[in-house]
PDB file of C-alpha atoms in Angstrom:
ATOM      1  CA  SER C  10    -277.283 -27.066  -2.431  1.00 64.00           C
ATOM      2  CA  LEU C  11    -279.457 -24.165  -1.645  1.00 66.00           C
ATOM      3  CA  THR C  12    -280.710 -25.751   1.566  1.00 76.00           C
ATOM      4  CA  ASP C  13    -276.919 -26.049   2.665  1.00 84.00           C
ATOM      5  CA  ALA C  14    -276.244 -22.483   1.612  1.00 86.00           C
ATOM      6  CA  GLN C  15    -279.333 -21.265   3.667  1.00 90.00           C
ATOM      7  CA  SER C  16    -278.271 -23.269   6.538  1.00 91.00           C
ATOM      8  CA  LEU C  17    -274.702 -21.748   6.651  1.00 92.00           C
ATOM      9  CA  PHE C  18    -276.148 -18.268   6.139  1.00 94.00           C
ATOM     10  CA  ASP C  19    -278.541 -18.639   9.062  1.00 94.00           C
ATOM     11  CA  ARG C  20    -275.897 -19.998  11.386  1.00 94.00           C
ATOM     12  CA  GLU C  21    -273.457 -17.242  10.375  1.00 95.00           C
ATOM     13  CA  LYS C  22    -276.395 -14.574  11.049  1.00 96.00           C
ATOM     14  CA  LYS C  23    -277.119 -15.933  14.329  1.00 96.00           C
ATOM     15  CA  GLN C  24    -273.537 -16.007  15.380  1.00 96.00           C
ATOM     16  CA  PHE C  25    -273.058 -12.255  14.302  1.00 97.00           C
ATOM     17  CA  GLU C  26    -276.163 -11.453  16.284  1.00 97.00           C
ATOM     18  CA  ARG C  27    -274.486 -12.878  19.467  1.00 96.00           C
ATOM     19  CA  GLU C  28    -271.041 -11.861  18.815  1.00 97.00           C
ATOM     20  CA  ILE C  29    -270.946  -8.411  16.868  1.00 97.00           C
ATOM     21  CA  LEU C  30    -274.333  -6.775  17.307  1.00 97.00           C
ATOM     22  CA  PRO C  31    -273.827  -6.209  20.936  1.00 96.00           C
ATOM     23  CA  LYS C  32    -270.623  -3.956  20.265  1.00 96.00           C
ATOM     24  CA  LEU C  33    -272.867  -1.665  18.401  1.00 97.00           C
ATOM     25  CA  ARG C  34    -275.829  -1.618  20.858  1.00 93.00           C
ATOM     26  CA  SER C  35    -275.093   2.040  22.221  1.00 93.00           C
ATOM     27  CA  LEU C  36    -275.035   3.402  18.485  1.00 96.00           C
ATOM     28  CA  PRO C  37    -277.953   4.947  16.916  1.00 97.00           C
ATOM     29  CA  LYS C  38    -279.664   2.813  14.192  1.00 97.00           C
ATOM     30  CA  THR C  39    -278.917   5.423  11.454  1.00 97.00           C
ATOM     31  CA  VAL C  40    -275.043   5.087  11.639  1.00 98.00           C
ATOM     32  CA  LYS C  41    -273.236   4.448   8.262  1.00 98.00           C
ATOM     33  CA  VAL C  42    -271.865   0.728   8.263  1.00 98.00           C
ATOM     34  CA  PHE C  43    -269.799  -0.660   5.445  1.00 98.00           C
ATOM     35  CA  ASP C  44    -268.799  -4.489   5.757  1.00 98.00           C
ATOM     36  CA  LEU C  45    -265.461  -5.121   3.921  1.00 97.00           C
ATOM     37  CA  GLY C  46    -265.305  -8.593   2.340  1.00 95.00           C
ATOM     38  CA  CYS C  47    -268.822  -9.149   3.178  1.00 96.00           C
ATOM     39  CA  GLY C  48    -269.321 -12.720   1.828  1.00 94.00           C
ATOM     40  CA  SER C  49    -272.889 -13.799   1.639  1.00 95.00           C
ATOM     41  CA  GLY C  50    -273.977 -10.843   3.535  1.00 97.00           C
ATOM     42  CA  SER C  51    -275.110 -12.444   6.714  1.00 97.00           C
ATOM     43  CA  LEU C  52    -273.528  -9.567   8.976  1.00 98.00           C
ATOM     44  CA  ILE C  53    -275.444  -6.918   6.870  1.00 98.00           C
ATOM     45  CA  ALA C  54    -278.664  -9.288   7.305  1.00 98.00           C
ATOM     46  CA  ALA C  55    -278.127  -9.417  11.098  1.00 98.00           C
ATOM     47  CA  LEU C  56    -277.703  -5.601  11.299  1.00 98.00           C
ATOM     48  CA  LYS C  57    -280.846  -4.811   9.106  1.00 97.00           C
ATOM     49  CA  GLY C  58    -282.558  -7.375  11.251  1.00 97.00           C
ATOM     50  CA  ALA C  59    -281.528  -5.382  14.387  1.00 97.00           C
ATOM     51  CA  GLY C  60    -283.008  -2.043  12.636  1.00 97.00           C
ATOM     52  CA  PHE C  61    -279.859  -0.381  11.439  1.00 98.00           C
ATOM     53  CA  THR C  62    -280.849   1.467   8.174  1.00 96.00           C
ATOM     54  CA  SER C  63    -277.619   2.545   6.394  1.00 98.00           C
ATOM     55  CA  VAL C  64    -275.751  -0.643   5.818  1.00 98.00           C
ATOM     56  CA  SER C  65    -273.706  -1.870   2.825  1.00 97.00           C
ATOM     57  CA  GLY C  66    -270.997  -4.258   1.836  1.00 97.00           C
ATOM     58  CA  MET C  67    -268.667  -5.242  -0.777  1.00 97.00           C
ATOM     59  CA  ASP C  68    -266.755  -8.622  -1.802  1.00 97.00           C
ATOM     60  CA  LEU C  69    -264.771  -9.792  -4.627  1.00 95.00           C
ATOM     61  CA  SER C  70    -266.414 -13.085  -5.348  1.00 95.00           C
ATOM     62  CA  GLU C  71    -269.362 -13.131  -7.908  1.00 96.00           C
ATOM     63  CA  GLU C  72    -270.707 -16.294  -6.410  1.00 95.00           C
ATOM     64  CA  GLN C  73    -270.682 -14.677  -2.754  1.00 95.00           C
ATOM     65  CA  VAL C  74    -272.480 -11.702  -4.195  1.00 96.00           C
ATOM     66  CA  LYS C  75    -274.955 -13.628  -6.140  1.00 95.00           C
ATOM     67  CA  MET C  76    -275.628 -15.883  -3.101  1.00 95.00           C
ATOM     68  CA  ALA C  77    -276.153 -12.629  -0.933  1.00 96.00           C
ATOM     69  CA  HIS C  78    -278.917 -11.183  -3.362  1.00 96.00           C
ATOM     70  CA  GLY C  79    -280.487 -14.724  -3.367  1.00 94.00           C
ATOM     71  CA  MET C  80    -280.790 -14.463   0.375  1.00 94.00           C
ATOM     72  CA  GLY C  81    -282.361 -10.885   0.062  1.00 95.00           C
ATOM     73  CA  VAL C  82    -279.262  -8.954   0.815  1.00 96.00           C
ATOM     74  CA  SER C  83    -279.190  -6.408  -2.184  1.00 96.00           C
ATOM     75  CA  GLU C  84    -276.980  -4.032  -0.161  1.00 97.00           C
ATOM     76  CA  VAL C  85    -274.050  -6.197  -1.283  1.00 97.00           C
ATOM     77  CA  MET C  86    -271.896  -4.983  -3.963  1.00 96.00           C
ATOM     78  CA  LEU C  87    -269.412  -6.709  -6.351  1.00 97.00           C
ATOM     79  CA  GLY C  88    -265.866  -4.948  -6.100  1.00 96.00           C
ATOM     80  CA  ASP C  89    -262.501  -4.622  -4.694  1.00 94.00           C
ATOM     81  CA  ALA C  90    -263.392  -3.204  -1.112  1.00 92.00           C
ATOM     82  CA  LEU C  91    -259.865  -2.188  -0.563  1.00 90.00           C
ATOM     83  CA  GLN C  92    -259.668  -0.161  -3.867  1.00 93.00           C
ATOM     84  CA  TYR C  93    -263.072   1.205  -3.265  1.00 93.00           C
ATOM     85  CA  LEU C  94    -261.849   2.553   0.242  1.00 93.00           C
ATOM     86  CA  ARG C  95    -258.763   3.978  -1.430  1.00 92.00           C
ATOM     87  CA  ASP C  96    -260.881   5.777  -4.226  1.00 94.00           C
ATOM     88  CA  THR C  97    -263.854   6.849  -2.156  1.00 92.00           C
ATOM     89  CA  ALA C  98    -264.184  10.218  -0.266  1.00 91.00           C
ATOM     90  CA  GLU C  99    -267.128   8.630   1.619  1.00 92.00           C
ATOM     91  CA  GLY C 100    -266.904   8.402   5.150  1.00 96.00           C
ATOM     92  CA  PHE C 101    -268.209   5.752   7.457  1.00 98.00           C
ATOM     93  CA  ASP C 102    -269.520   5.449  11.255  1.00 98.00           C
ATOM     94  CA  VAL C 103    -268.420   1.688  11.447  1.00 98.00           C
ATOM     95  CA  ILE C 104    -266.481  -0.256   9.241  1.00 98.00           C
ATOM     96  CA  THR C 105    -266.498  -4.156   9.670  1.00 98.00           C
ATOM     97  CA  GLY C 106    -264.006  -7.097   8.411  1.00 98.00           C
ATOM     98  CA  MET C 107    -265.095 -10.765   9.393  1.00 97.00           C
ATOM     99  CA  ASP C 108    -262.416 -13.339   8.740  1.00 96.00           C
ATOM    100  CA  ILE C 109    -260.686 -11.042   6.341  1.00 96.00           C
ATOM    101  CA  ILE C 110    -257.753  -9.392   7.769  1.00 97.00           C
ATOM    102  CA  GLU C 111    -255.590 -12.499   8.060  1.00 97.00           C
ATOM    103  CA  HIS C 112    -255.886 -12.444   4.155  1.00 95.00           C
ATOM    104  CA  PHE C 113    -253.313  -9.590   4.009  1.00 96.00           C
ATOM    105  CA  THR C 114    -249.681  -9.846   4.467  1.00 96.00           C
ATOM    106  CA  LYS C 115    -248.307  -7.586   7.302  1.00 96.00           C
ATOM    107  CA  ASP C 116    -247.435  -4.420   5.328  1.00 96.00           C
ATOM    108  CA  GLU C 117    -250.986  -4.750   3.353  1.00 95.00           C
ATOM    109  CA  LEU C 118    -252.550  -5.206   6.774  1.00 96.00           C
ATOM    110  CA  VAL C 119    -250.933  -1.996   8.048  1.00 97.00           C
ATOM    111  CA  GLU C 120    -251.973  -0.013   4.825  1.00 94.00           C
ATOM    112  CA  LEU C 121    -255.750  -1.424   4.945  1.00 96.00           C
ATOM    113  CA  LEU C 122    -255.812  -0.572   8.683  1.00 97.00           C
ATOM    114  CA  GLN C 123    -254.665   3.058   8.100  1.00 96.00           C
ATOM    115  CA  LEU C 124    -256.880   3.340   5.213  1.00 96.00           C
ATOM    116  CA  ILE C 125    -259.923   2.245   7.367  1.00 97.00           C
ATOM    117  CA  GLN C 126    -258.922   4.500   9.962  1.00 97.00           C
ATOM    118  CA  ARG C 127    -258.899   7.356   7.572  1.00 96.00           C
ATOM    119  CA  ARG C 128    -262.395   6.680   6.247  1.00 97.00           C
ATOM    120  CA  LEU C 129    -263.802   6.370   9.563  1.00 98.00           C
ATOM    121  CA  ASN C 130    -265.963   9.579  10.557  1.00 97.00           C
ATOM    122  CA  ALA C 131    -265.057  11.283  13.966  1.00 96.00           C
ATOM    123  CA  GLY C 132    -266.139   8.834  16.766  1.00 96.00           C
ATOM    124  CA  GLY C 133    -266.400   6.012  14.403  1.00 97.00           C
ATOM    125  CA  MET C 134    -265.400   2.417  15.104  1.00 98.00           C
ATOM    126  CA  ALA C 135    -263.694  -0.563  13.403  1.00 98.00           C
ATOM    127  CA  ILE C 136    -264.629  -4.055  14.175  1.00 98.00           C
ATOM    128  CA  PHE C 137    -262.657  -7.151  12.844  1.00 98.00           C
ATOM    129  CA  ARG C 138    -262.847 -10.868  13.633  1.00 98.00           C
ATOM    130  CA  THR C 139    -259.847 -13.082  12.922  1.00 97.00           C
ATOM    131  CA  PRO C 140    -258.284 -16.387  14.200  1.00 97.00           C
ATOM    132  CA  ASN C 141    -256.535 -16.109  17.594  1.00 97.00           C
ATOM    133  CA  MET C 142    -253.073 -17.862  17.753  1.00 96.00           C
ATOM    134  CA  ASP C 143    -253.334 -18.190  21.627  1.00 96.00           C
ATOM    135  CA  ALA C 144    -256.326 -20.652  21.127  1.00 96.00           C
ATOM    136  CA  PRO C 145    -255.914 -24.273  21.921  1.00 94.00           C
ATOM    137  CA  VAL C 146    -255.375 -26.225  18.548  1.00 93.00           C
ATOM    138  CA  ALA C 147    -254.851 -22.689  16.902  1.00 94.00           C
ATOM    139  CA  SER C 148    -253.485 -24.174  13.658  1.00 92.00           C
ATOM    140  CA  ALA C 149    -256.890 -25.728  12.933  1.00 90.00           C
ATOM    141  CA  PHE C 150    -258.316 -22.456  12.460  1.00 86.00           C
ATOM    142  CA  ALA C 151    -255.449 -20.289  11.392  1.00 90.00           C
ATOM    143  CA  LEU C 152    -253.692 -22.689   9.291  1.00 91.00           C
ATOM    144  CA  GLY C 153    -257.002 -24.328   7.997  1.00 91.00           C
ATOM    145  CA  ASP C 154    -256.911 -21.842   4.818  1.00 93.00           C
ATOM    146  CA  PHE C 155    -254.075 -21.669   2.725  1.00 94.00           C
ATOM    147  CA  THR C 156    -254.516 -18.125   1.598  1.00 94.00           C
ATOM    148  CA  HIS C 157    -254.070 -16.786   5.259  1.00 95.00           C
ATOM    149  CA  GLU C 158    -251.010 -14.579   5.386  1.00 96.00           C
ATOM    150  CA  ASN C 159    -250.672 -13.226   9.034  1.00 96.00           C
ATOM    151  CA  TYR C 160    -251.458 -14.488  12.420  1.00 96.00           C
ATOM    152  CA  LEU C 161    -252.363 -12.357  15.456  1.00 97.00           C
ATOM    153  CA  ASN C 162    -252.792 -12.906  19.248  1.00 97.00           C
ATOM    154  CA  ALA C 163    -254.428 -10.432  21.569  1.00 97.00           C
ATOM    155  CA  SER C 164    -251.104  -8.782  22.204  1.00 96.00           C
ATOM    156  CA  SER C 165    -250.047  -8.322  18.508  1.00 97.00           C
ATOM    157  CA  ALA C 166    -253.733  -7.343  17.631  1.00 98.00           C
ATOM    158  CA  ALA C 167    -253.528  -4.324  20.168  1.00 98.00           C
ATOM    159  CA  GLN C 168    -250.100  -3.434  18.832  1.00 97.00           C
ATOM    160  CA  VAL C 169    -250.892  -3.062  15.241  1.00 98.00           C
ATOM    161  CA  MET C 170    -254.346  -1.313  16.158  1.00 98.00           C
ATOM    162  CA  LEU C 171    -252.409   1.409  18.119  1.00 98.00           C
ATOM    163  CA  SER C 172    -249.633   1.846  15.989  1.00 97.00           C
ATOM    164  CA  CYS C 173    -252.257   2.600  13.134  1.00 97.00           C
ATOM    165  CA  GLY C 174    -253.744   5.438  14.894  1.00 96.00           C
ATOM    166  CA  TYR C 175    -256.889   3.841  16.720  1.00 98.00           C
ATOM    167  CA  GLN C 176    -257.988   4.698  19.973  1.00 97.00           C
ATOM    168  CA  ASP C 177    -259.908   2.760  22.860  1.00 97.00           C
ATOM    169  CA  VAL C 178    -258.671  -0.379  21.173  1.00 98.00           C
ATOM    170  CA  ALA C 179    -260.362  -3.450  22.886  1.00 97.00           C
ATOM    171  CA  ILE C 180    -259.415  -6.987  22.125  1.00 98.00           C
ATOM    172  CA  LEU C 181    -262.236  -9.222  23.200  1.00 97.00           C
ATOM    173  CA  PRO C 182    -262.978 -13.066  23.154  1.00 97.00           C
ATOM    174  CA  SER C 183    -265.235 -14.498  20.508  1.00 96.00           C
ATOM    175  CA  THR C 184    -268.392 -16.040  21.196  1.00 94.00           C
ATOM    176  CA  MET C 185    -268.485 -20.034  21.703  1.00 94.00           C
ATOM    177  CA  ARG C 186    -271.546 -22.071  21.391  1.00 91.00           C
ATOM    178  CA  VAL C 187    -272.720 -25.520  20.156  1.00 91.00           C
ATOM    179  CA  GLN C 188    -276.222 -26.606  19.252  1.00 88.00           C
ATOM    180  CA  GLY C 189    -278.088 -28.444  22.185  1.00 93.00           C
ATOM    181  CA  LEU C 190    -278.390 -27.581  25.749  1.00 95.00           C
ATOM    182  CA  PHE C 191    -276.689 -30.464  27.066  1.00 96.00           C
ATOM    183  CA  LYS C 192    -273.936 -30.355  24.676  1.00 96.00           C
ATOM    184  CA  GLU C 193    -273.434 -26.626  25.485  1.00 96.00           C
ATOM    185  CA  ILE C 194    -273.269 -27.298  29.218  1.00 97.00           C
ATOM    186  CA  ILE C 195    -270.582 -29.881  28.661  1.00 97.00           C
ATOM    187  CA  ARG C 196    -268.659 -27.552  26.276  1.00 96.00           C
ATOM    188  CA  ARG C 197    -268.651 -24.680  28.962  1.00 96.00           C
ATOM    189  CA  ILE C 198    -267.424 -26.948  31.720  1.00 97.00           C
ATOM    190  CA  THR C 199    -264.676 -28.527  29.406  1.00 97.00           C
ATOM    191  CA  TYR C 200    -263.646 -24.988  28.359  1.00 96.00           C
ATOM    192  CA  ASP C 201    -263.387 -23.853  31.929  1.00 96.00           C
ATOM    193  CA  TRP C 202    -260.998 -26.761  32.786  1.00 96.00           C
ATOM    194  CA  LEU C 203    -259.093 -26.270  29.600  1.00 96.00           C
ATOM    195  CA  GLU C 204    -258.561 -22.549  30.327  1.00 95.00           C
ATOM    196  CA  LEU C 205    -257.513 -23.393  33.747  1.00 95.00           C
ATOM    197  CA  ILE C 206    -254.938 -25.736  32.477  1.00 96.00           C
ATOM    198  CA  LEU C 207    -253.649 -23.346  29.958  1.00 95.00           C
ATOM    199  CA  LYS C 208    -253.344 -20.607  32.621  1.00 95.00           C
ATOM    200  CA  LEU C 209    -251.429 -22.970  34.990  1.00 95.00           C
ATOM    201  CA  GLN C 210    -249.025 -23.903  32.046  1.00 95.00           C
ATOM    202  CA  LEU C 211    -248.350 -20.041  31.637  1.00 94.00           C
ATOM    203  CA  PHE C 212    -247.865 -19.963  35.603  1.00 94.00           C
ATOM    204  CA  ALA C 213    -245.342 -22.769  35.382  1.00 96.00           C
ATOM    205  CA  THR C 214    -243.158 -20.912  32.850  1.00 95.00           C
ATOM    206  CA  ALA C 215    -243.165 -17.692  35.113  1.00 94.00           C
ATOM    207  CA  ARG C 216    -245.391 -15.745  32.491  1.00 92.00           C
ATOM    208  CA  SER C 217    -248.475 -13.567  33.048  1.00 89.00           C
ATOM    209  CA  THR C 218    -252.025 -14.613  32.106  1.00 88.00           C
ATOM    210  CA  ARG C 219    -253.034 -11.223  31.715  1.00 86.00           C
ATOM    211  CA  ASN C 220    -254.285  -9.933  28.125  1.00 86.00           C
ATOM    212  CA  ILE C 221    -254.360 -13.482  26.878  1.00 94.00           C
ATOM    213  CA  LEU C 222    -257.437 -14.855  25.409  1.00 96.00           C
ATOM    214  CA  PHE C 223    -257.958 -18.554  24.372  1.00 96.00           C
ATOM    215  CA  THR C 224    -261.169 -18.439  22.377  1.00 96.00           C
ATOM    216  CA  PRO C 225    -260.787 -19.597  18.685  1.00 96.00           C
ATOM    217  CA  ASN C 226    -261.120 -15.910  17.098  1.00 97.00           C
ATOM    218  CA  LEU C 227    -260.489 -12.542  18.426  1.00 98.00           C
ATOM    219  CA  ILE C 228    -262.886  -9.552  18.233  1.00 98.00           C
ATOM    220  CA  ILE C 229    -260.830  -6.621  17.656  1.00 98.00           C
ATOM    221  CA  VAL C 230    -262.290  -2.983  18.304  1.00 98.00           C
ATOM    222  CA  GLY C 231    -260.916   0.411  17.539  1.00 98.00           C
ATOM    223  CA  CYS C 232    -262.064   3.788  17.464  1.00 97.00           C
ATOM    224  CA  LYS C 233    -261.409   7.232  16.059  1.00 97.00           C
ATOM    225  CA  LYS C 234    -261.726  10.127  18.078  1.00 91.00           C
TER     226      LYS C 234
END
C-alpha cells in the first residue's frame, strides 16, 4: 500500500541519515553524487535534505523509479547504471551503492569497482553497503535474497577495494538501532555481550580479533587520489 511504501521510504531515509551522511560531512554541498541502483531514491532524498545540490541516481526497476518520483525524488532515472557508467564520460565526486554490490559475481564486481574508480573525479569517494559475513546469523541477511552472488567480510572487502585501485580504504560497521528507547537500551547491552562472546571464540581458536566487524552490514569507503 501507499502507506507501507511511505513508511519504508521514511525508515530507509532515516537510516541513511545516520549511516551514510556522516561519511560526507567534510565535503562541500556542491559535490556531484551518483547513486547506483538507487531503488526508491531514499538515499537521494536524505542527501537533498542535508543540502546536497547535485545528486542523481539510476535503477533498472520501473516500479522503483515510479515510486521514487511519487516520493518527490525526480532525480531518479530509469536505466542500467552499469551500462551508463560504461558509456558516459561524466565524472562524479561521490558514487554510492547501497545493497547492490552483492548482486554481482566476483568477476562482475571487479569490473564494476574498476569502472566506478575510473568515473570518480580526483579526490572522489565511493561508498557501498553490503551484508557482512562475519555477523552473527549472517545467513539471515546474506542468503535472504536468492539474487545475491558474492559475500564479503571486512578483510575481503578491503582486499578487493585495494586491488581495484582505491586508496584510503575504510571498512566500517553499519549503524544498528531499533525503535523505542527501552528496546534500544536492551539491544545495545545484548550486542555488547554478544560481541564479547564472539571475540572470546576467536581468542579460543588462537585467532586475532583485529579488523573483524560483527554488524549485519559493512560500510565500505574508498577514495581516488
